[in-house]
């Protein structure tokens, strides 16, 4: 079984707050995050890679609506 991270650990690893991670999921920037048996989010390496990519887009000053467009293209 692959190692997964809690939202707190994912926030620390990605440099993004837990609040922002929840927002990005709600906004459709992230695919729905897997959850464990008690309903807590469990982030995989692939999720962290996507978060890092999205953060690079945000660092360019790109508005969320454009980041959302890139996120949709990544799903294709």
PDB file of N, CA and C in Angstrom:
ATOM      1  N   UNK A   1       0.839  -1.179   0.000  1.00  0.00           N
ATOM      2  CA  UNK A   1       0.000   0.000   0.000  1.00  0.00           C
ATOM      3  C   UNK A   1       0.884   1.243   0.000  1.00  0.00           C
ATOM      4  N   UNK A   2       0.527   2.222  -0.821  1.00  0.00           N
ATOM      5  CA  UNK A   2       1.307   3.448  -0.927  1.00  0.00           C
ATOM      6  C   UNK A   2       1.099   4.312   0.313  1.00  0.00           C
ATOM      7  N   UNK A   3       2.124   5.059   0.651  1.00  0.00           N
ATOM      8  CA  UNK A   3       2.041   5.968   1.784  1.00  0.00           C
ATOM      9  C   UNK A   3       1.183   7.169   1.405  1.00  0.00           C
ATOM     10  N   UNK A   4       0.311   7.581   2.307  1.00  0.00           N
ATOM     11  CA  UNK A   4      -0.505   8.768   2.091  1.00  0.00           C
ATOM     12  C   UNK A   4      -0.301   9.716   3.264  1.00  0.00           C
ATOM     13  N   UNK A   5      -0.680  10.972   3.050  1.00  0.00           N
ATOM     14  CA  UNK A   5      -0.495  11.998   4.068  1.00  0.00           C
ATOM     15  C   UNK A   5      -1.831  12.564   4.531  1.00  0.00           C
ATOM     16  N   UNK A   6      -1.875  12.957   5.776  1.00  0.00           N
ATOM     17  CA  UNK A   6      -3.038  13.681   6.283  1.00  0.00           C
ATOM     18  C   UNK A   6      -3.043  15.068   5.666  1.00  0.00           C
ATOM     19  N   UNK A   7      -4.127  15.794   5.853  1.00  0.00           N
ATOM     20  CA  UNK A   7      -4.182  17.144   5.310  1.00  0.00           C
ATOM     21  C   UNK A   7      -3.135  18.043   5.966  1.00  0.00           C
ATOM     22  N   UNK A   8      -2.883  17.849   7.247  1.00  0.00           N
ATOM     23  CA  UNK A   8      -1.859  18.653   7.938  1.00  0.00           C
ATOM     24  C   UNK A   8      -0.479  18.365   7.360  1.00  0.00           C
ATOM     25  N   UNK A   9      -0.178  17.092   7.136  1.00  0.00           N
ATOM     26  CA  UNK A   9       1.122  16.730   6.569  1.00  0.00           C
ATOM     27  C   UNK A   9       1.246  17.189   5.121  1.00  0.00           C
ATOM     28  N   UNK A  10       0.149  17.097   4.364  1.00  0.00           N
ATOM     29  CA  UNK A  10       0.167  17.559   2.967  1.00  0.00           C
ATOM     30  C   UNK A  10       0.364  19.071   2.913  1.00  0.00           C
ATOM     31  N   UNK A  11      -0.262  19.781   3.835  1.00  0.00           N
ATOM     32  CA  UNK A  11      -0.091  21.237   3.894  1.00  0.00           C
ATOM     33  C   UNK A  11       1.368  21.590   4.178  1.00  0.00           C
ATOM     34  N   UNK A  12       1.950  20.895   5.119  1.00  0.00           N
ATOM     35  CA  UNK A  12       3.357  21.144   5.469  1.00  0.00           C
ATOM     36  C   UNK A  12       4.277  20.805   4.288  1.00  0.00           C
ATOM     37  N   UNK A  13       4.028  19.673   3.636  1.00  0.00           N
ATOM     38  CA  UNK A  13       4.877  19.233   2.522  1.00  0.00           C
ATOM     39  C   UNK A  13       4.760  20.146   1.302  1.00  0.00           C
ATOM     40  N   UNK A  14       3.584  20.734   1.095  1.00  0.00           N
ATOM     41  CA  UNK A  14       3.369  21.545  -0.097  1.00  0.00           C
ATOM     42  C   UNK A  14       3.544  23.040   0.151  1.00  0.00           C
ATOM     43  N   UNK A  15       3.548  23.442   1.426  1.00  0.00           N
ATOM     44  CA  UNK A  15       3.666  24.858   1.739  1.00  0.00           C
ATOM     45  C   UNK A  15       2.358  25.618   1.576  1.00  0.00           C
ATOM     46  N   UNK A  16       1.255  24.893   1.525  1.00  0.00           N
ATOM     47  CA  UNK A  16      -0.072  25.476   1.360  1.00  0.00           C
ATOM     48  C   UNK A  16      -0.877  25.143   2.608  1.00  0.00           C
ATOM     49  N   UNK A  17      -1.697  26.064   3.063  1.00  0.00           N
ATOM     50  CA  UNK A  17      -2.480  25.804   4.270  1.00  0.00           C
ATOM     51  C   UNK A  17      -3.532  24.716   4.035  1.00  0.00           C
ATOM     52  N   UNK A  18      -3.943  24.078   5.111  1.00  0.00           N
ATOM     53  CA  UNK A  18      -5.005  23.068   5.026  1.00  0.00           C
ATOM     54  C   UNK A  18      -6.283  23.707   4.500  1.00  0.00           C
ATOM     55  N   UNK A  19      -6.554  24.932   4.909  1.00  0.00           N
ATOM     56  CA  UNK A  19      -7.732  25.659   4.425  1.00  0.00           C
ATOM     57  C   UNK A  19      -7.674  25.809   2.904  1.00  0.00           C
ATOM     58  N   UNK A  20      -6.507  26.190   2.386  1.00  0.00           N
ATOM     59  CA  UNK A  20      -6.345  26.349   0.941  1.00  0.00           C
ATOM     60  C   UNK A  20      -6.508  25.018   0.222  1.00  0.00           C
ATOM     61  N   UNK A  21      -5.995  23.942   0.794  1.00  0.00           N
ATOM     62  CA  UNK A  21      -6.157  22.624   0.162  1.00  0.00           C
ATOM     63  C   UNK A  21      -7.627  22.252   0.049  1.00  0.00           C
ATOM     64  N   UNK A  22      -8.393  22.509   1.099  1.00  0.00           N
ATOM     65  CA  UNK A  22      -9.837  22.233   1.044  1.00  0.00           C
ATOM     66  C   UNK A  22     -10.505  23.088  -0.025  1.00  0.00           C
ATOM     67  N   UNK A  23     -10.115  24.361  -0.093  1.00  0.00           N
ATOM     68  CA  UNK A  23     -10.677  25.273  -1.100  1.00  0.00           C
ATOM     69  C   UNK A  23     -10.355  24.783  -2.510  1.00  0.00           C
ATOM     70  N   UNK A  24      -9.104  24.403  -2.753  1.00  0.00           N
ATOM     71  CA  UNK A  24      -8.715  23.943  -4.086  1.00  0.00           C
ATOM     72  C   UNK A  24      -9.510  22.708  -4.497  1.00  0.00           C
ATOM     73  N   UNK A  25      -9.798  21.850  -3.551  1.00  0.00           N
ATOM     74  CA  UNK A  25     -10.616  20.671  -3.857  1.00  0.00           C
ATOM     75  C   UNK A  25     -12.047  21.098  -4.190  1.00  0.00           C
ATOM     76  N   UNK A  26     -12.630  21.966  -3.370  1.00  0.00           N
ATOM     77  CA  UNK A  26     -14.000  22.447  -3.625  1.00  0.00           C
ATOM     78  C   UNK A  26     -14.103  23.192  -4.945  1.00  0.00           C
ATOM     79  N   UNK A  27     -13.057  23.954  -5.296  1.00  0.00           N
ATOM     80  CA  UNK A  27     -13.050  24.766  -6.510  1.00  0.00           C
ATOM     81  C   UNK A  27     -12.793  23.941  -7.764  1.00  0.00           C
ATOM     82  N   UNK A  28     -12.498  22.652  -7.593  1.00  0.00           N
ATOM     83  CA  UNK A  28     -12.262  21.802  -8.752  1.00  0.00           C
ATOM     84  C   UNK A  28     -10.846  21.849  -9.287  1.00  0.00           C
ATOM     85  N   UNK A  29      -9.940  22.477  -8.536  1.00  0.00           N
ATOM     86  CA  UNK A  29      -8.541  22.526  -8.974  1.00  0.00           C
ATOM     87  C   UNK A  29      -7.846  21.197  -8.726  1.00  0.00           C
ATOM     88  N   UNK A  30      -8.356  20.444  -7.776  1.00  0.00           N
ATOM     89  CA  UNK A  30      -7.839  19.112  -7.465  1.00  0.00           C
ATOM     90  C   UNK A  30      -8.949  18.104  -7.691  1.00  0.00           C
ATOM     91  N   UNK A  31      -8.582  16.925  -8.102  1.00  0.00           N
ATOM     92  CA  UNK A  31      -9.550  15.837  -8.147  1.00  0.00           C
ATOM     93  C   UNK A  31      -9.967  15.551  -6.704  1.00  0.00           C
ATOM     94  N   UNK A  32     -11.143  14.954  -6.520  1.00  0.00           N
ATOM     95  CA  UNK A  32     -11.523  14.610  -5.144  1.00  0.00           C
ATOM     96  C   UNK A  32     -10.420  13.780  -4.474  1.00  0.00           C
ATOM     97  N   UNK A  33     -10.082  14.166  -3.272  1.00  0.00           N
ATOM     98  CA  UNK A  33      -9.017  13.498  -2.522  1.00  0.00           C
ATOM     99  C   UNK A  33      -9.576  12.247  -1.873  1.00  0.00           C
ATOM    100  N   UNK A  34      -8.802  11.166  -1.944  1.00  0.00           N
ATOM    101  CA  UNK A  34      -9.218   9.920  -1.284  1.00  0.00           C
ATOM    102  C   UNK A  34      -9.401  10.166   0.202  1.00  0.00           C
ATOM    103  N   UNK A  35     -10.257   9.366   0.801  1.00  0.00           N
ATOM    104  CA  UNK A  35     -10.503   9.477   2.243  1.00  0.00           C
ATOM    105  C   UNK A  35     -10.351   8.107   2.886  1.00  0.00           C
ATOM    106  N   UNK A  36      -9.945   8.120   4.145  1.00  0.00           N
ATOM    107  CA  UNK A  36      -9.821   6.855   4.864  1.00  0.00           C
ATOM    108  C   UNK A  36     -11.184   6.449   5.425  1.00  0.00           C
ATOM    109  N   UNK A  37     -11.225   5.372   6.161  1.00  0.00           N
ATOM    110  CA  UNK A  37     -12.476   4.848   6.692  1.00  0.00           C
ATOM    111  C   UNK A  37     -13.239   5.812   7.580  1.00  0.00           C
ATOM    112  N   UNK A  38     -12.529   6.718   8.242  1.00  0.00           N
ATOM    113  CA  UNK A  38     -13.201   7.685   9.107  1.00  0.00           C
ATOM    114  C   UNK A  38     -13.516   8.996   8.386  1.00  0.00           C
ATOM    115  N   UNK A  39     -13.248   9.040   7.067  1.00  0.00           N
ATOM    116  CA  UNK A  39     -13.593  10.219   6.273  1.00  0.00           C
ATOM    117  C   UNK A  39     -12.531  11.287   6.180  1.00  0.00           C
ATOM    118  N   UNK A  40     -11.364  11.054   6.771  1.00  0.00           N
ATOM    119  CA  UNK A  40     -10.282  12.041   6.705  1.00  0.00           C
ATOM    120  C   UNK A  40      -9.565  11.944   5.355  1.00  0.00           C
ATOM    121  N   UNK A  41      -9.223  13.103   4.815  1.00  0.00           N
ATOM    122  CA  UNK A  41      -8.518  13.147   3.536  1.00  0.00           C
ATOM    123  C   UNK A  41      -7.156  12.476   3.668  1.00  0.00           C
ATOM    124  N   UNK A  42      -6.763  11.772   2.606  1.00  0.00           N
ATOM    125  CA  UNK A  42      -5.450  11.124   2.529  1.00  0.00           C
ATOM    126  C   UNK A  42      -4.829  11.500   1.179  1.00  0.00           C
ATOM    127  N   UNK A  43      -3.787  12.293   1.202  1.00  0.00           N
ATOM    128  CA  UNK A  43      -3.133  12.799  -0.004  1.00  0.00           C
ATOM    129  C   UNK A  43      -2.054  11.840  -0.475  1.00  0.00           C
ATOM    130  N   UNK A  44      -2.063  11.569  -1.787  1.00  0.00           N
ATOM    131  CA  UNK A  44      -1.060  10.710  -2.418  1.00  0.00           C
ATOM    132  C   UNK A  44       0.031  11.583  -3.032  1.00  0.00           C
ATOM    133  N   UNK A  45       1.109  10.949  -3.445  1.00  0.00           N
ATOM    134  CA  UNK A  45       2.199  11.683  -4.104  1.00  0.00           C
ATOM    135  C   UNK A  45       1.688  12.436  -5.333  1.00  0.00           C
ATOM    136  N   UNK A  46       0.786  11.818  -6.078  1.00  0.00           N
ATOM    137  CA  UNK A  46       0.238  12.451  -7.285  1.00  0.00           C
ATOM    138  C   UNK A  46      -0.522  13.732  -6.934  1.00  0.00           C
ATOM    139  N   UNK A  47      -1.226  13.707  -5.819  1.00  0.00           N
ATOM    140  CA  UNK A  47      -1.949  14.902  -5.377  1.00  0.00           C
ATOM    141  C   UNK A  47      -0.965  16.023  -5.047  1.00  0.00           C
ATOM    142  N   UNK A  48       0.121  15.671  -4.356  1.00  0.00           N
ATOM    143  CA  UNK A  48       1.125  16.686  -4.001  1.00  0.00           C
ATOM    144  C   UNK A  48       1.807  17.258  -5.237  1.00  0.00           C
ATOM    145  N   UNK A  49       2.059  16.428  -6.226  1.00  0.00           N
ATOM    146  CA  UNK A  49       2.660  16.919  -7.474  1.00  0.00           C
ATOM    147  C   UNK A  49       1.741  17.930  -8.144  1.00  0.00           C
ATOM    148  N   UNK A  50       0.463  17.617  -8.174  1.00  0.00           N
ATOM    149  CA  UNK A  50      -0.505  18.528  -8.785  1.00  0.00           C
ATOM    150  C   UNK A  50      -0.588  19.829  -7.992  1.00  0.00           C
ATOM    151  N   UNK A  51      -0.595  19.756  -6.677  1.00  0.00           N
ATOM    152  CA  UNK A  51      -0.632  20.953  -5.831  1.00  0.00           C
ATOM    153  C   UNK A  51       0.590  21.820  -6.116  1.00  0.00           C
ATOM    154  N   UNK A  52       1.744  21.210  -6.202  1.00  0.00           N
ATOM    155  CA  UNK A  52       2.978  21.975  -6.484  1.00  0.00           C
ATOM    156  C   UNK A  52       2.898  22.670  -7.843  1.00  0.00           C
ATOM    157  N   UNK A  53       2.348  21.975  -8.837  1.00  0.00           N
ATOM    158  CA  UNK A  53       2.187  22.579 -10.159  1.00  0.00           C
ATOM    159  C   UNK A  53       1.224  23.764 -10.090  1.00  0.00           C
ATOM    160  N   UNK A  54       0.103  23.581  -9.409  1.00  0.00           N
ATOM    161  CA  UNK A  54      -0.867  24.663  -9.283  1.00  0.00           C
ATOM    162  C   UNK A  54      -0.267  25.859  -8.552  1.00  0.00           C
ATOM    163  N   UNK A  55       0.573  25.601  -7.560  1.00  0.00           N
ATOM    164  CA  UNK A  55       1.214  26.687  -6.823  1.00  0.00           C
ATOM    165  C   UNK A  55       2.188  27.454  -7.719  1.00  0.00           C
ATOM    166  N   UNK A  56       2.830  26.755  -8.627  1.00  0.00           N
ATOM    167  CA  UNK A  56       3.727  27.437  -9.569  1.00  0.00           C
ATOM    168  C   UNK A  56       2.924  28.351 -10.490  1.00  0.00           C
ATOM    169  N   UNK A  57       1.760  27.880 -10.923  1.00  0.00           N
ATOM    170  CA  UNK A  57       0.902  28.736 -11.746  1.00  0.00           C
ATOM    171  C   UNK A  57       0.466  29.969 -10.956  1.00  0.00           C
ATOM    172  N   UNK A  58       0.059  29.777  -9.708  1.00  0.00           N
ATOM    173  CA  UNK A  58      -0.360  30.902  -8.868  1.00  0.00           C
ATOM    174  C   UNK A  58       0.794  31.873  -8.638  1.00  0.00           C
ATOM    175  N   UNK A  59       2.014  31.354  -8.521  1.00  0.00           N
ATOM    176  CA  UNK A  59       3.187  32.206  -8.286  1.00  0.00           C
ATOM    177  C   UNK A  59       3.453  33.149  -9.455  1.00  0.00           C
ATOM    178  N   UNK A  60       2.951  32.806 -10.640  1.00  0.00           N
ATOM    179  CA  UNK A  60       3.105  33.683 -11.805  1.00  0.00           C
ATOM    180  C   UNK A  60       2.118  34.837 -11.769  1.00  0.00           C
ATOM    181  N   UNK A  61       1.190  34.805 -10.813  1.00  0.00           N
ATOM    182  CA  UNK A  61       0.158  35.831 -10.746  1.00  0.00           C
ATOM    183  C   UNK A  61      -1.102  35.445 -11.497  1.00  0.00           C
ATOM    184  N   UNK A  62      -1.146  34.212 -11.974  1.00  0.00           N
ATOM    185  CA  UNK A  62      -2.296  33.743 -12.732  1.00  0.00           C
ATOM    186  C   UNK A  62      -3.541  33.718 -11.836  1.00  0.00           C
ATOM    187  N   UNK A  63      -4.650  34.299 -12.329  1.00  0.00           N
ATOM    188  CA  UNK A  63      -5.884  34.269 -11.535  1.00  0.00           C
ATOM    189  C   UNK A  63      -6.432  32.844 -11.396  1.00  0.00           C
ATOM    190  N   UNK A  64      -7.204  32.625 -10.345  1.00  0.00           N
ATOM    191  CA  UNK A  64      -7.773  31.297 -10.081  1.00  0.00           C
ATOM    192  C   UNK A  64      -8.564  30.775 -11.278  1.00  0.00           C
ATOM    193  N   UNK A  65      -9.309  31.635 -11.955  1.00  0.00           N
ATOM    194  CA  UNK A  65     -10.108  31.148 -13.100  1.00  0.00           C
ATOM    195  C   UNK A  65      -9.226  30.553 -14.188  1.00  0.00           C
ATOM    196  N   UNK A  66      -8.039  31.110 -14.397  1.00  0.00           N
ATOM    197  CA  UNK A  66      -7.109  30.553 -15.380  1.00  0.00           C
ATOM    198  C   UNK A  66      -6.457  29.273 -14.850  1.00  0.00           C
ATOM    199  N   UNK A  67      -6.140  29.248 -13.562  1.00  0.00           N
ATOM    200  CA  UNK A  67      -5.586  28.034 -12.958  1.00  0.00           C
ATOM    201  C   UNK A  67      -6.609  26.911 -13.091  1.00  0.00           C
ATOM    202  N   UNK A  68      -7.885  27.250 -12.885  1.00  0.00           N
ATOM    203  CA  UNK A  68      -8.957  26.258 -13.025  1.00  0.00           C
ATOM    204  C   UNK A  68      -8.979  25.705 -14.454  1.00  0.00           C
ATOM    205  N   UNK A  69      -8.759  26.577 -15.427  1.00  0.00           N
ATOM    206  CA  UNK A  69      -8.724  26.143 -16.838  1.00  0.00           C
ATOM    207  C   UNK A  69      -7.589  25.136 -17.060  1.00  0.00           C
ATOM    208  N   UNK A  70      -6.414  25.431 -16.530  1.00  0.00           N
ATOM    209  CA  UNK A  70      -5.291  24.495 -16.626  1.00  0.00           C
ATOM    210  C   UNK A  70      -5.626  23.188 -15.928  1.00  0.00           C
ATOM    211  N   UNK A  71      -6.265  23.270 -14.764  1.00  0.00           N
ATOM    212  CA  UNK A  71      -6.632  22.072 -14.024  1.00  0.00           C
ATOM    213  C   UNK A  71      -7.569  21.201 -14.853  1.00  0.00           C
ATOM    214  N   UNK A  72      -8.495  21.830 -15.561  1.00  0.00           N
ATOM    215  CA  UNK A  72      -9.403  21.065 -16.427  1.00  0.00           C
ATOM    216  C   UNK A  72      -8.640  20.402 -17.573  1.00  0.00           C
ATOM    217  N   UNK A  73      -7.681  21.113 -18.139  1.00  0.00           N
ATOM    218  CA  UNK A  73      -6.878  20.543 -19.228  1.00  0.00           C
ATOM    219  C   UNK A  73      -6.043  19.356 -18.739  1.00  0.00           C
ATOM    220  N   UNK A  74      -5.596  19.422 -17.475  1.00  0.00           N
ATOM    221  CA  UNK A  74      -4.799  18.336 -16.920  1.00  0.00           C
ATOM    222  C   UNK A  74      -5.609  17.053 -16.781  1.00  0.00           C
ATOM    223  N   UNK A  75      -6.927  17.193 -16.690  1.00  0.00           N
ATOM    224  CA  UNK A  75      -7.788  16.024 -16.525  1.00  0.00           C
ATOM    225  C   UNK A  75      -7.998  15.272 -17.838  1.00  0.00           C
ATOM    226  N   UNK A  76      -7.713  15.932 -18.957  1.00  0.00           N
ATOM    227  CA  UNK A  76      -7.930  15.288 -20.271  1.00  0.00           C
ATOM    228  C   UNK A  76      -6.930  14.214 -20.568  1.00  0.00           C
TER     229      UNK A  76
END
